[in-house]
Amino acid sequence: MSRNEERRFLVLEAEATRDYGTTVLKAARHRHYASKEITAAALADELGERPDVEVLALLESDHRPVGLITREGLFALLGKPFGREVLGRTHAWELAIQAPVLDWHTSIFSAGTRDGAATVPYRILVDSARRFRAVLSTRDLNEHLSRITEEDIELAGRIQERLESGNEVLQGEQYKFEAWSRPAKGVGGDFWFTKKLQGGEIFFALFDVSGKGVAASLVVALVWGMLRMYDFRKGLSCLLVSLNEALVATFHLEKYLTGFFGIYDPNTGVLEAADMGHAHALVFREGQARKPGANGRNLPIGVEQAIDPVLQRWRLKRGDALFVYSDGIPEQENPEGSELGERRLAGLVLGILRRGRSLRETLPAALEQHRGAAPQQDDMSFILLNLDPGSESVPIQRAG
């Protein structure tokens, strides 16, 4: 066997081990190692033929690690004056850099939150007998966590789409609902819900969860599940109290939502509603837009241990329309930094209603025209209860 063939085996690779889904081993791609007794010059010669080796562990005879050698660091020493002569008289272990040692079963999520995790370039992964298994770089750890986050956001977005697509398309001889939602990112905090009750009444809600992303989607899923299973014979006030108790128990006052919750009876025209800190609703009647009663009396759901919701009741008549929307619509800026505003939004909606057009088909285009090249700053959602059955009708759905 030639000297080159012998040198090729100075750097070895640990056998791949079952990585399990959430352990640090899942993100570790460096498994190279060498004996701590080899000379630094011999190691440099082999790394010159192994461009794939970025970092390796130096091991005792029992496979316990003593430290790490990085390719960059070793070649920097080799490039110094008399570097090769010095490395030829130096054992590799004398150049080893120390790194934290982790059990390879450690959760990948806890590894990313340990003290100093962001400043440590590498970690050595070992088994229960302290034998070497792999080297985990902070870069690989962060990239893996980022992929997990992206996948979770994509999954949460798909789940949210499925939840909204399961909402009932509600329309009768004297009324119809329209709704639309567009998240600013992959997963939003806005959500709407409709359900026809056993007595013929219609329950509907639009709410805006604090924050965005996966955490907001958890709140949405919790509320959606409760709305689906709730016995509405207990009344609207009991529902809101139950929602508040569930949010407080689950998120400990760290997450909350504002929302408009209503039950409409098509037989009497009576609407019972609660504005839970939302304050984004308009009633259109005889060409005028107005706020539906006192909106500021209820706190958002999830900010207090206990609530006593104040409900409103009023009678809607033919030609009326109730428009509930999230703050992302009036607060959207155009390229010049000017917000759409409540007044302009009301004018847009009123004009669409007068023309008998579908709000879901027409208003989003007007919002896009206002936004222009400016980024969408927040989630946008609305739900419309229209008591003009002669106007154009389209199915309720979520925007793409």
Coordinates of N, CA and C in Angstrom, one line a residue, residues 128-291:
S128 N -24.4 8.1 24.7 CA -24.5 8.0 26.1 C -23.2 7.5 26.8
A129 N -22.3 6.9 26.0 CA -21.0 6.5 26.4 C -19.9 7.6 26.1
R130 N -20.4 8.8 25.7 CA -19.5 9.9 25.3 C -18.7 9.6 24.1
R131 N -19.1 8.7 23.3 CA -18.4 8.4 22.0 C -18.9 9.4 20.9
F132 N -18.0 9.7 20.0 CA -18.3 10.7 19.0 C -19.3 10.2 18.0
R133 N -20.3 11.1 17.7 CA -21.3 10.8 16.7 C -21.3 11.7 15.5
A134 N -21.1 13.0 15.8 CA -21.2 14.0 14.7 C -20.7 15.4 15.2
V135 N -20.5 16.3 14.3 CA -20.3 17.7 14.6 C -21.5 18.5 14.1
L136 N -22.0 19.3 14.9 CA -23.2 20.2 14.5 C -22.7 21.6 14.4
S137 N -22.8 22.2 13.3 CA -22.5 23.6 13.1 C -23.7 24.5 13.4
T138 N -23.5 25.7 14.0 CA -24.6 26.6 14.3 C -25.3 27.0 13.0
R139 N -24.5 27.1 11.9 CA -25.2 27.5 10.7 C -26.2 26.4 10.2
D140 N -25.7 25.1 10.3 CA -26.7 24.0 10.0 C -27.9 24.0 10.9
L141 N -27.6 24.2 12.2 CA -28.7 24.2 13.2 C -29.7 25.3 12.8
N142 N -29.2 26.5 12.5 CA -30.2 27.6 12.2 C -30.9 27.4 10.9
E143 N -30.2 26.8 9.9 CA -30.9 26.5 8.7 C -32.0 25.5 8.8
H144 N -31.7 24.5 9.7 CA -32.7 23.4 9.9 C -33.9 24.0 10.6
L145 N -33.6 24.8 11.7 CA -34.7 25.4 12.4 C -35.5 26.3 11.5
S146 N -34.9 27.0 10.6 CA -35.6 27.9 9.7 C -36.5 27.1 8.7
R147 N -36.0 25.9 8.3 CA -36.8 25.1 7.4 C -38.0 24.6 8.2
I148 N -37.8 24.2 9.4 CA -38.9 23.7 10.2 C -39.9 24.8 10.4
T149 N -39.5 26.0 10.6 CA -40.4 27.2 10.8 C -41.2 27.4 9.5
E150 N -40.5 27.4 8.4 CA -41.1 27.6 7.1 C -42.2 26.5 6.8
E151 N -41.8 25.3 7.1 CA -42.7 24.2 6.9 C -44.0 24.3 7.8
D152 N -43.7 24.7 9.1 CA -44.8 24.9 10.0 C -45.7 26.0 9.6
I153 N -45.2 27.1 9.1 CA -46.0 28.2 8.6 C -46.8 27.8 7.4
E154 N -46.2 27.0 6.5 CA -46.9 26.5 5.3 C -48.1 25.6 5.7
L155 N -47.8 24.7 6.7 CA -48.8 23.8 7.1 C -49.9 24.6 7.8
A156 N -49.5 25.6 8.7 CA -50.6 26.4 9.3 C -51.4 27.1 8.3
G157 N -50.8 27.6 7.3 CA -51.6 28.3 6.2 C -52.5 27.4 5.5
R158 N -52.1 26.2 5.2 CA -53.0 25.2 4.6 C -54.2 24.8 5.5
I159 N -53.9 24.6 6.8 CA -54.9 24.3 7.7 C -55.9 25.5 7.8
Q160 N -55.4 26.7 7.9 CA -56.3 27.8 8.0 C -57.2 27.9 6.7
E161 N -56.6 27.7 5.6 CA -57.4 27.7 4.3 C -58.5 26.6 4.4
R162 N -58.2 25.4 4.9 CA -59.2 24.4 5.0 C -60.3 24.8 6.0
L163 N -59.9 25.4 7.1 CA -60.9 25.8 8.0 C -61.9 26.8 7.4
E164 N -61.4 27.8 6.7 CA -62.2 28.8 6.1 C -63.1 28.2 4.9
S165 N -62.4 27.3 4.2 CA -63.2 26.7 3.1 C -64.4 25.9 3.6
G166 N -64.3 25.5 4.8 CA -65.4 24.7 5.4 C -66.6 25.5 5.9
N167 N -66.4 26.9 5.9 CA -67.5 27.7 6.3 C -68.7 27.6 5.3
E168 N -69.9 27.7 5.9 CA -71.1 27.6 5.1 C -71.3 28.8 4.2
V169 N -71.8 28.6 3.0 CA -72.2 29.7 2.1 C -73.6 29.9 2.4
L170 N -73.9 31.1 3.0 CA -75.2 31.3 3.5 C -75.9 32.4 2.7
Q171 N -77.1 32.1 2.2 CA -77.9 33.0 1.4 C -79.4 32.6 1.5
G172 N -80.3 33.6 1.7 CA -81.7 33.3 1.7 C -82.4 34.3 0.8
E173 N -83.7 34.2 0.9 CA -84.5 35.1 0.0 C -84.4 36.6 0.4
Q174 N -84.1 36.8 1.7 CA -84.0 38.2 2.2 C -82.6 38.6 2.6
Y175 N -81.7 37.8 2.5 CA -80.3 38.1 2.9 C -79.3 37.3 2.2
K176 N -78.0 37.7 2.2 CA -76.9 36.9 1.8 C -75.6 37.4 2.5
F177 N -74.7 36.5 2.7 CA -73.4 36.8 3.3 C -72.3 36.8 2.2
E178 N -71.4 37.7 2.3 CA -70.1 37.6 1.5 C -69.0 37.7 2.5
A179 N -67.9 37.1 2.2 CA -66.7 37.3 3.0 C -65.4 37.1 2.2
W180 N -64.4 37.7 2.7 CA -63.1 37.7 2.0 C -62.0 37.8 3.0
S181 N -60.8 37.2 2.7 CA -59.7 37.3 3.6 C -58.4 37.1 2.8
R182 N -57.4 38.0 3.1 CA -56.1 37.9 2.5 C -55.0 38.1 3.5
P183 N -54.3 37.1 3.9 CA -53.2 37.3 4.9 C -52.1 38.1 4.3
A184 N -51.4 38.9 5.2 CA -50.2 39.7 4.7 C -49.0 38.7 4.4
K185 N -49.0 37.6 5.2 CA -47.9 36.6 5.0 C -48.6 35.3 4.8
G186 N -47.8 34.2 5.0 CA -48.3 32.9 4.8 C -49.4 32.5 5.7
V187 N -49.4 33.0 6.9 CA -50.4 32.7 7.9 C -50.8 34.0 8.6
G188 N -52.1 34.2 8.6 CA -52.6 35.5 9.2 C -53.3 35.3 10.5
G189 N -53.7 36.4 11.1 CA -54.4 36.4 12.4 C -55.9 36.7 12.2
D190 N -56.3 37.0 11.0 CA -57.7 37.3 10.7 C -58.4 36.0 10.4
F191 N -59.7 35.9 10.8 CA -60.5 34.7 10.5 C -62.0 35.1 10.5
W192 N -62.8 34.5 9.7 CA -64.2 34.7 9.7 C -64.9 33.4 9.8
F193 N -66.2 33.4 10.3 CA -66.9 32.1 10.5 C -68.4 32.4 10.3
T194 N -69.1 31.5 9.7 CA -70.5 31.5 9.5 C -71.1 30.2 9.8
K195 N -72.3 30.2 10.4 CA -73.0 28.9 10.7 C -74.5 29.2 10.8
K196 N -75.3 28.3 10.1 CA -76.8 28.4 10.2 C -77.2 27.5 11.4
L197 N -78.0 28.1 12.3 CA -78.4 27.5 13.6 C -79.7 26.7 13.4
Q198 N -80.0 25.9 14.3 CA -81.2 25.0 14.2 C -82.5 25.8 14.1
G199 N -82.6 26.9 14.7 CA -83.8 27.7 14.6 C -83.9 28.6 13.4
G200 N -82.9 28.5 12.5 CA -82.9 29.3 11.3 C -82.1 30.6 11.4
E201 N -81.6 30.9 12.6 CA -80.8 32.1 12.8 C -79.4 31.8 12.2
I202 N -78.7 32.9 11.9 CA -77.3 32.8 11.4 C -76.3 33.4 12.4
F203 N -75.4 32.6 12.8 CA -74.2 33.1 13.6 C -73.1 33.4 12.6
F204 N -72.5 34.6 12.9 CA -71.3 35.0 12.1 C -70.3 35.7 13.0
A205 N -69.1 35.7 12.6 CA -68.0 36.3 13.4 C -66.9 36.7 12.5
L206 N -66.2 37.7 12.8 CA -64.9 38.1 12.2 C -64.0 38.5 13.3
F207 N -62.8 37.9 13.4 CA -62.0 38.3 14.5 C -60.5 38.4 14.0
D208 N -59.8 39.2 14.8 CA -58.4 39.5 14.5 C -57.5 39.1 15.7
V209 N -56.7 38.1 15.5 CA -55.8 37.6 16.6 C -54.5 38.5 16.7
S210 N -54.1 38.8 17.9 CA -52.9 39.5 18.1 C -51.7 38.7 17.5
G211 N -50.8 39.4 16.8 CA -49.6 38.7 16.2 C -50.0 38.0 14.9
K212 N -49.0 37.3 14.4 CA -49.1 36.6 13.2 C -48.4 35.2 13.3
G213 N -48.4 34.5 12.2 CA -47.7 33.2 12.2 C -48.3 32.1 12.9
V214 N -47.5 31.1 13.2 CA -48.0 29.9 13.8 C -48.8 30.1 15.1
A215 N -48.3 31.0 16.0 CA -49.0 31.3 17.2 C -50.4 31.7 17.0
A216 N -50.5 32.7 16.0 CA -51.9 33.2 15.7 C -52.8 32.0 15.2
S217 N -52.2 31.2 14.4 CA -53.0 30.1 13.8 C -53.4 29.1 14.9
L218 N -52.7 29.0 16.0 CA -53.1 28.1 17.1 C -54.4 28.7 17.7
V219 N -54.4 30.0 17.8 CA -55.6 30.7 18.4 C -56.8 30.5 17.5
V220 N -56.5 30.7 16.2 CA -57.6 30.5 15.2 C -58.2 29.1 15.3
A221 N -57.3 28.1 15.3 CA -57.8 26.7 15.4 C -58.6 26.4 16.7
L222 N -58.1 27.0 17.8 CA -58.9 26.8 19.0 C -60.3 27.4 18.9
V223 N -60.3 28.7 18.4 CA -61.6 29.3 18.4 C -62.5 28.6 17.4
W224 N -62.0 28.3 16.2 CA -62.8 27.6 15.2 C -63.4 26.3 15.8
G225 N -62.6 25.5 16.5 CA -63.1 24.3 17.1 C -64.2 24.5 18.1
M226 N -64.1 25.6 18.9 CA -65.1 25.9 19.9 C -66.4 26.4 19.2
L227 N -66.3 27.2 18.1 CA -67.4 27.7 17.4 C -68.2 26.5 16.7
R228 N -67.4 25.5 16.2 CA -68.0 24.4 15.6 C -68.8 23.5 16.5
M229 N -68.3 23.4 17.8 CA -68.9 22.5 18.7 C -69.9 23.2 19.7
Y230 N -69.9 24.5 19.7 CA -70.7 25.2 20.7 C -72.2 25.0 20.5
D231 N -72.9 24.9 21.6 CA -74.4 24.8 21.7 C -74.9 26.2 21.7
F232 N -75.3 26.7 20.6 CA -75.8 28.1 20.5 C -77.1 28.4 21.3
R233 N -77.7 27.4 21.8 CA -78.9 27.6 22.6 C -78.6 28.2 23.9
K234 N -77.3 28.1 24.3 CA -76.8 28.8 25.5 C -76.7 30.3 25.4
G235 N -76.7 30.8 24.1 CA -76.6 32.2 23.9 C -75.2 32.7 23.6
L236 N -75.2 34.0 23.1 CA -74.0 34.6 22.6 C -73.1 35.0 23.7
S237 N -73.7 35.5 24.8 CA -72.8 35.9 26.0 C -72.1 34.7 26.5
C238 N -72.7 33.6 26.7 CA -72.0 32.4 27.2 C -70.9 32.0 26.3
L239 N -71.1 32.1 25.0 CA -70.1 31.7 24.0 C -68.8 32.6 24.3
L240 N -69.0 33.9 24.4 CA -67.9 34.8 24.6 C -67.1 34.6 25.9
V241 N -67.9 34.3 26.9 CA -67.2 33.9 28.2 C -66.4 32.7 28.1
S242 N -67.0 31.7 27.4 CA -66.2 30.4 27.2 C -65.0 30.6 26.3
L243 N -65.1 31.4 25.3 CA -63.9 31.7 24.5 C -62.8 32.4 25.3
N244 N -63.2 33.3 26.1 CA -62.3 34.1 27.0 C -61.6 33.1 27.9
E245 N -62.4 32.2 28.6 CA -61.8 31.3 29.5 C -60.8 30.4 28.8
A246 N -61.1 29.9 27.6 CA -60.2 29.0 26.9 C -58.9 29.7 26.5
L247 N -59.0 31.0 26.0 CA -57.8 31.7 25.6 C -56.9 32.0 26.8
V248 N -57.5 32.4 27.9 CA -56.7 32.7 29.1 C -56.1 31.4 29.6
A249 N -56.8 30.3 29.7 CA -56.3 29.1 30.2 C -55.1 28.5 29.3
T250 N -55.3 28.7 28.0 CA -54.3 28.2 27.1 C -53.1 29.1 26.9
F251 N -53.3 30.4 26.8 CA -52.2 31.3 26.4 C -51.8 32.3 27.5
H252 N -52.5 32.2 28.7 CA -52.0 32.9 29.9 C -51.9 34.4 29.6
L253 N -52.9 35.0 29.0 CA -52.9 36.4 28.7 C -51.8 36.9 27.7
E254 N -51.2 36.0 27.1 CA -50.1 36.3 26.1 C -50.7 36.5 24.7
K255 N -51.9 36.0 24.4 CA -52.5 36.1 23.1 C -54.0 36.6 23.4
Y256 N -54.5 37.4 22.5 CA -55.8 37.9 22.6 C -56.4 38.1 21.2
L257 N -57.7 38.4 21.1 CA -58.3 38.7 19.8 C -59.4 39.7 20.0
T258 N -59.5 40.6 19.0 CA -60.7 41.4 18.9 C -61.6 40.8 17.9
G259 N -62.9 41.1 18.0 CA -63.8 40.5 17.1 C -65.2 41.0 17.2
F260 N -66.0 40.8 16.1 CA -67.4 41.1 16.1 C -68.1 39.8 15.9
F261 N -69.0 39.5 16.9 CA -69.8 38.3 16.9 C -71.3 38.6 16.8
G262 N -72.0 38.0 15.9 CA -73.4 38.3 15.8 C -74.3 37.1 15.5
I263 N -75.6 37.2 15.9 CA -76.6 36.2 15.5 C -77.7 37.0 14.9
Y264 N -78.0 36.7 13.6 CA -79.0 37.4 12.9 C -80.2 36.4 12.6
D265 N -81.4 36.9 12.9 CA -82.6 36.2 12.7 C -83.4 36.7 11.5
P266 N -83.3 36.0 10.4 CA -84.0 36.5 9.1 C -85.5 36.6 9.3
N267 N -86.1 35.9 10.2 CA -87.6 36.0 10.3 C -88.0 37.3 11.0
T268 N -87.2 37.8 11.9 CA -87.6 39.1 12.6 C -86.7 40.3 12.1
G269 N -85.6 40.0 11.5 CA -84.7 41.1 11.2 C -83.8 41.5 12.3
V270 N -83.9 40.9 13.5 CA -83.2 41.3 14.7 C -81.8 40.7 14.6
L271 N -80.8 41.6 14.9 CA -79.4 41.2 15.0 C -79.0 41.4 16.5
E272 N -78.5 40.4 17.1 CA -77.8 40.5 18.4 C -76.3 40.3 18.2
A273 N -75.6 41.3 18.7 CA -74.2 41.3 18.4 C -73.3 41.8 19.6
A274 N -72.1 41.4 19.6 CA -71.1 41.9 20.6 C -69.8 42.3 19.8
D275 N -69.4 43.5 20.0 CA -68.2 44.0 19.5 C -67.1 43.9 20.6
M276 N -66.2 42.9 20.5 CA -65.2 42.7 21.5 C -63.9 43.4 21.2
G277 N -63.9 44.7 21.5 CA -62.8 45.5 21.3 C -62.4 45.7 19.9
H278 N -63.3 45.4 18.9 CA -62.9 45.4 17.5 C -63.1 46.8 16.9
A279 N -64.4 47.3 17.0 CA -64.7 48.7 16.6 C -64.5 48.9 15.1
H280 N -64.6 47.9 14.3 CA -64.5 48.1 12.8 C -65.7 47.4 12.2
A281 N -66.8 48.2 12.3 CA -68.1 47.7 11.7 C -68.9 48.9 11.2
L282 N -69.6 48.8 10.1 CA -70.5 49.9 9.6 C -71.8 49.3 9.2
V283 N -72.9 50.1 9.4 CA -74.2 49.7 8.9 C -74.5 50.8 7.8
F284 N -74.9 50.2 6.6 CA -75.2 51.1 5.5 C -76.8 51.1 5.4
R285 N -77.4 52.3 5.5 CA -78.8 52.4 5.4 C -79.2 53.7 4.7
E286 N -80.0 53.5 3.7 CA -80.5 54.7 2.9 C -79.3 55.6 2.4
G287 N -78.3 55.0 1.9 CA -77.1 55.7 1.4 C -76.2 56.3 2.4
Q288 N -76.3 56.0 3.7 CA -75.5 56.5 4.7 C -74.8 55.4 5.5
A289 N -73.6 55.7 5.9 CA -72.8 54.7 6.7 C -72.7 55.2 8.2
R290 N -73.0 54.3 9.1 CA -72.9 54.7 10.5 C -72.3 53.6 11.3
K291 N -71.8 53.9 12.5 CA -71.3 52.9 13.4 C -72.5 52.2 14.1

